[in-house]
Structures are given as structure tokens and as C-alpha cells.
Amino acid sequence: MFCGIVESIGLITKIEHLKTNVKISIQSDLSNDAYIDQSISHNGVCLTVVEVKNGVHAVIAISETLDRTNLKSLKEGDFVNLERSIKADQRIDGHFVQGHTDCTADCIKIENLDGSWKFTFSLDQQYKNLVVMKGSIAVNGTSLTISDITETSFSVSIIPYTFEHTIFKFLKIGSPVNIEFDILGKYIQKNIKTHISSLS
């Protein structure tokens, strides 16, 4: 379990294809203290550390994870957002993030608002009921507040600190991002669907 507060930006130093899986090596401020079997969020995807050596940690993404996330598009030299799992005694400064990506979305607009940035992403119709104004959403593992919604998109506003300390500063038009919708909204939606089905 995570809270969507990015701790570090990691540099992809090596990508190895192992049959249908991919082994990703990352150099970061967190890597020296990482340990085998530790859960770390990589762009919002919870992955298990399988190797730690010389300030670099490695994780393996299986084919299902690659199919559902933007990890499949990573290249050596790219950057990822990193967050370690939360502790029971710490403040939850973001919102509860499971590290389970629901879908990917494309960045379709970036606005520099002279002190902040507004990023707009595509929104698949099947997920439109999971986004609400001022609601929480995780974009590449970053806990954010939805600032605008249309039928086909949603937007988030980024303050300078978040821009500088996450990979938002590297995003371009067309960049795919991992999306995890608020877990509360997903449970509510499922309960409503189950209730409606029981009435039919």
C-alpha cells in the first residue's frame, strides 16, 4: 500500500527481456537501502525487488503487468517515479494507492500557467464514472486532485515542487501514463452495479 507521495526519481540503467517478462534495473536514492522482496512503486506499479547491487535495484515485470501499464514502453535512460510502501505510524499525505494500475492514458495537453502546470489526459468512456471533480487519482503513482473533467478527458494541476520532484517534468504530448482510480470509487461503483443486477 502506498500514498502517492513520490520519494525519488529513478534512472533506468538496464532492461533485459526474459522470455515474456522484463527485468528492469533502476538507479536511485532509494536503491542503496532497498532489500530483496521489498515492494516499491514504479510509476505507480507495485513491483518486488529481486536484486540490489552497487546502488541499483532490479525488479521483474511479468507480461500481464506490461500489457496493462506504461512499463512496456520504458527504455534505458528513461526515468520513473519511486515510492516505498507506507508505514503504519506515518501520516498519509496523499491518498490510499494500491499500486495496481487500472489503465493507461495519454497526455493530450500541457499548459504552463506561469507558476503551475495543467496536464490533461485522455479518459476512456468505461472509466468516466470513476473521476469526480476534486477527487483523488494516481498518475504514474503520484497522488493528485482532479481539477477538470470532460466527456473524454480529465486534468490535474501540478505545483512547482511536484513538477520538479516527479517525472511530470519529462512528460510530453502523447506520453502514456499509468492511472489508478480511487479505491473508494471503485468499490462504490461495483456495489451499485451489483445492486442494480440484483433488481433485474
Coordinates of N, CA and C in Angstrom, one line a residue, residues 53-141:
K53 N 22.4 -4.1 -6.0 CA 23.8 -4.2 -6.2 C 24.3 -2.8 -6.6
N54 N 25.3 -2.3 -5.9 CA 26.0 -1.0 -6.2 C 25.1 0.1 -6.5
G55 N 24.1 0.4 -5.6 CA 23.2 1.5 -5.8 C 22.2 1.3 -6.9
V56 N 22.0 0.1 -7.3 CA 21.0 -0.2 -8.3 C 20.1 -1.4 -7.8
H57 N 18.8 -1.2 -8.0 CA 17.9 -2.3 -7.6 C 17.2 -2.8 -8.9
A58 N 16.8 -4.1 -8.9 CA 16.1 -4.6 -10.1 C 14.8 -5.2 -9.7
V59 N 13.9 -5.1 -10.6 CA 12.5 -5.7 -10.5 C 12.2 -6.4 -11.7
I60 N 11.2 -7.3 -11.6 CA 10.7 -8.0 -12.8 C 9.3 -7.7 -13.1
A61 N 8.9 -7.3 -14.3 CA 7.5 -7.1 -14.7 C 7.1 -8.2 -15.6
I62 N 6.0 -8.9 -15.2 CA 5.5 -10.0 -15.9 C 4.7 -9.5 -17.1
S63 N 4.3 -10.4 -18.0 CA 3.6 -10.0 -19.2 C 2.3 -9.3 -18.9
E64 N 1.6 -9.7 -17.9 CA 0.3 -9.1 -17.6 C 0.5 -7.6 -17.2
T65 N 1.5 -7.4 -16.4 CA 1.8 -6.1 -15.9 C 2.3 -5.2 -17.1
L66 N 3.0 -5.7 -18.0 CA 3.5 -5.0 -19.2 C 2.3 -4.6 -20.1
D67 N 1.4 -5.5 -20.2 CA 0.2 -5.3 -21.0 C -0.7 -4.2 -20.5
R68 N -0.7 -4.0 -19.2 CA -1.7 -3.1 -18.5 C -1.0 -1.7 -18.2
T69 N 0.3 -1.6 -18.3 CA 0.9 -0.4 -17.9 C 1.8 0.2 -18.9
N70 N 2.4 1.4 -18.6 CA 3.4 2.0 -19.5 C 4.8 1.5 -19.3
L71 N 5.0 0.5 -18.5 CA 6.3 -0.1 -18.3 C 6.8 -0.7 -19.6
K72 N 5.9 -1.1 -20.4 CA 6.4 -1.8 -21.7 C 7.0 -0.8 -22.6
S73 N 6.8 0.5 -22.4 CA 7.4 1.5 -23.3 C 8.7 2.1 -22.7
L74 N 9.1 1.6 -21.5 CA 10.3 2.1 -20.9 C 11.6 1.8 -21.7
K75 N 12.5 2.7 -21.7 CA 13.8 2.4 -22.4 C 14.9 2.8 -21.4
E76 N 16.1 2.2 -21.7 CA 17.3 2.6 -20.9 C 17.5 4.1 -21.0
G77 N 17.7 4.8 -19.9 CA 17.8 6.2 -19.9 C 16.6 6.9 -19.5
D78 N 15.4 6.2 -19.5 CA 14.2 6.8 -19.0 C 14.2 7.0 -17.5
F79 N 13.2 7.7 -17.0 CA 13.1 7.9 -15.5 C 11.7 7.4 -15.1
V80 N 11.6 7.0 -13.8 CA 10.4 6.5 -13.2 C 10.2 7.1 -11.8
N81 N 9.0 7.3 -11.4 CA 8.6 7.8 -10.1 C 8.8 6.6 -9.1
L82 N 9.4 6.8 -7.9 CA 9.5 5.7 -7.0 C 8.9 6.1 -5.6
E83 N 8.3 5.1 -5.0 CA 7.8 5.3 -3.6 C 7.8 3.9 -2.9
R84 N 8.3 3.9 -1.7 CA 8.3 2.7 -0.9 C 6.9 2.6 -0.2
S85 N 6.6 1.4 0.2 CA 5.3 1.2 0.9 C 5.2 2.0 2.2
I86 N 4.0 2.4 2.5 CA 3.8 3.3 3.7 C 4.0 2.4 5.0
K87 N 4.3 3.2 6.1 CA 4.4 2.6 7.4 C 3.1 2.9 8.1
A88 N 2.8 2.0 9.1 CA 1.5 2.2 9.8 C 1.5 3.4 10.7
D89 N 2.7 3.9 11.1 CA 2.8 5.0 12.0 C 3.1 6.4 11.3
Q90 N 2.9 6.4 10.0 CA 3.2 7.7 9.3 C 1.9 8.4 8.9
R91 N 2.0 9.7 8.6 CA 0.9 10.4 8.1 C 0.6 10.0 6.6
I92 N -0.6 10.0 6.2 CA -1.0 9.7 4.9 C -1.2 11.0 4.2
D93 N -0.2 11.5 3.5 CA -0.2 12.9 3.0 C -0.9 12.9 1.6
G94 N -1.1 11.8 1.0 CA -1.8 11.7 -0.3 C -3.1 11.0 -0.1
H95 N -3.3 9.9 -0.8 CA -4.5 9.0 -0.6 C -4.0 7.6 -0.7
F96 N -4.9 6.7 -0.3 CA -4.5 5.2 -0.4 C -4.4 4.8 -1.9
V97 N -3.2 4.4 -2.2 CA -2.8 3.9 -3.6 C -2.3 2.5 -3.5
Q98 N -2.9 1.6 -4.2 CA -2.6 0.2 -4.1 C -1.4 -0.2 -4.9
G99 N -1.1 0.5 -5.9 CA 0.0 0.1 -6.8 C -0.5 -0.8 -7.9
H100 N -1.8 -0.8 -8.1 CA -2.5 -1.7 -9.1 C -3.1 -0.8 -10.2
T101 N -2.4 -0.7 -11.3 CA -2.8 0.2 -12.4 C -4.1 -0.3 -13.0
D102 N -5.1 0.6 -13.2 CA -6.4 0.3 -13.8 C -6.3 0.4 -15.3
C103 N -5.5 1.4 -15.8 CA -5.4 1.6 -17.2 C -4.3 2.6 -17.5
T104 N -4.0 2.8 -18.8 CA -3.1 3.8 -19.2 C -3.9 4.9 -19.9
A105 N -3.3 6.1 -19.9 CA -3.9 7.3 -20.6 C -2.8 8.0 -21.2
D106 N -3.2 8.8 -22.3 CA -2.2 9.6 -23.0 C -2.3 11.0 -22.6
C107 N -1.1 11.7 -22.4 CA -1.1 13.1 -22.2 C -1.5 13.8 -23.5
I108 N -2.6 14.6 -23.4 CA -3.0 15.3 -24.6 C -2.9 16.8 -24.6
K109 N -2.5 17.4 -23.5 CA -2.3 18.8 -23.4 C -1.5 19.2 -22.2
I110 N -0.6 20.1 -22.3 CA 0.2 20.6 -21.2 C 0.2 22.1 -21.3
E111 N -0.2 22.7 -20.2 CA -0.3 24.2 -20.1 C 0.6 24.7 -19.0
N112 N 1.5 25.6 -19.4 CA 2.3 26.3 -18.4 C 1.5 27.5 -17.9
L113 N 1.1 27.6 -16.6 CA 0.3 28.6 -16.1 C 1.1 29.6 -15.3
D114 N 2.4 29.8 -15.6 CA 3.2 30.8 -15.0 C 3.3 30.6 -13.5
G115 N 3.7 29.5 -13.0 CA 3.7 29.2 -11.6 C 3.1 27.8 -11.3
S116 N 2.4 27.3 -12.2 CA 1.9 25.9 -12.0 C 1.7 25.3 -13.4
W117 N 1.4 24.1 -13.5 CA 1.1 23.4 -14.8 C -0.2 22.7 -14.8
K118 N -0.9 22.6 -15.9 CA -2.1 21.9 -16.0 C -1.9 20.8 -17.1
F119 N -2.0 19.5 -16.6 CA -1.8 18.4 -17.5 C -3.2 17.8 -17.8
T120 N -3.5 17.5 -19.1 CA -4.8 16.9 -19.4 C -4.5 15.6 -20.1
F121 N -5.3 14.6 -19.7 CA -5.1 13.2 -20.1 C -6.4 12.6 -20.7
S122 N -6.2 11.7 -21.7 CA -7.4 11.1 -22.3 C -8.1 10.2 -21.2
L123 N -9.4 10.1 -21.4 CA -10.2 9.3 -20.5 C -11.1 8.3 -21.3
D124 N -10.9 7.0 -21.1 CA -11.7 6.0 -21.7 C -13.1 6.1 -21.1
Q125 N -14.1 6.0 -22.0 CA -15.5 6.1 -21.5 C -15.9 5.2 -20.4
Q126 N -15.3 4.0 -20.4 CA -15.7 3.0 -19.4 C -15.3 3.4 -18.0
Y127 N -14.4 4.4 -17.9 CA -13.9 4.8 -16.6 C -14.4 6.2 -16.1
K128 N -15.3 6.8 -16.9 CA -15.7 8.2 -16.7 C -16.5 8.3 -15.3
N129 N -17.1 7.3 -14.8 CA -17.8 7.3 -13.6 C -16.9 7.2 -12.4
L130 N -15.6 7.0 -12.6 CA -14.6 6.9 -11.5 C -13.8 8.2 -11.3
V131 N -14.1 9.2 -12.1 CA -13.5 10.5 -11.9 C -14.5 11.5 -11.5
V132 N -14.2 12.3 -10.4 CA -15.1 13.3 -10.0 C -14.2 14.6 -9.7
M133 N -14.9 15.7 -9.8 CA -14.2 17.0 -9.6 C -13.7 17.0 -8.1
K134 N -12.4 17.4 -8.0 CA -11.7 17.5 -6.7 C -11.5 16.1 -6.0
G135 N -11.7 15.0 -6.8 CA -11.5 13.7 -6.3 C -10.0 13.3 -6.5
S136 N -9.6 12.2 -5.9 CA -8.2 11.8 -5.9 C -8.0 10.8 -7.1
I137 N -6.8 10.9 -7.7 CA -6.4 10.0 -8.7 C -4.9 9.9 -8.7
A138 N -4.3 8.7 -9.0 CA -2.9 8.5 -9.1 C -2.5 8.4 -10.5
V139 N -1.6 9.3 -10.9 CA -1.0 9.4 -12.3 C 0.5 9.1 -12.2
N140 N 0.9 8.0 -12.7 CA 2.3 7.5 -12.6 C 2.7 7.4 -11.1
G141 N 1.7 7.0 -10.3 CA 2.0 6.8 -8.9 C 1.9 8.1 -8.0

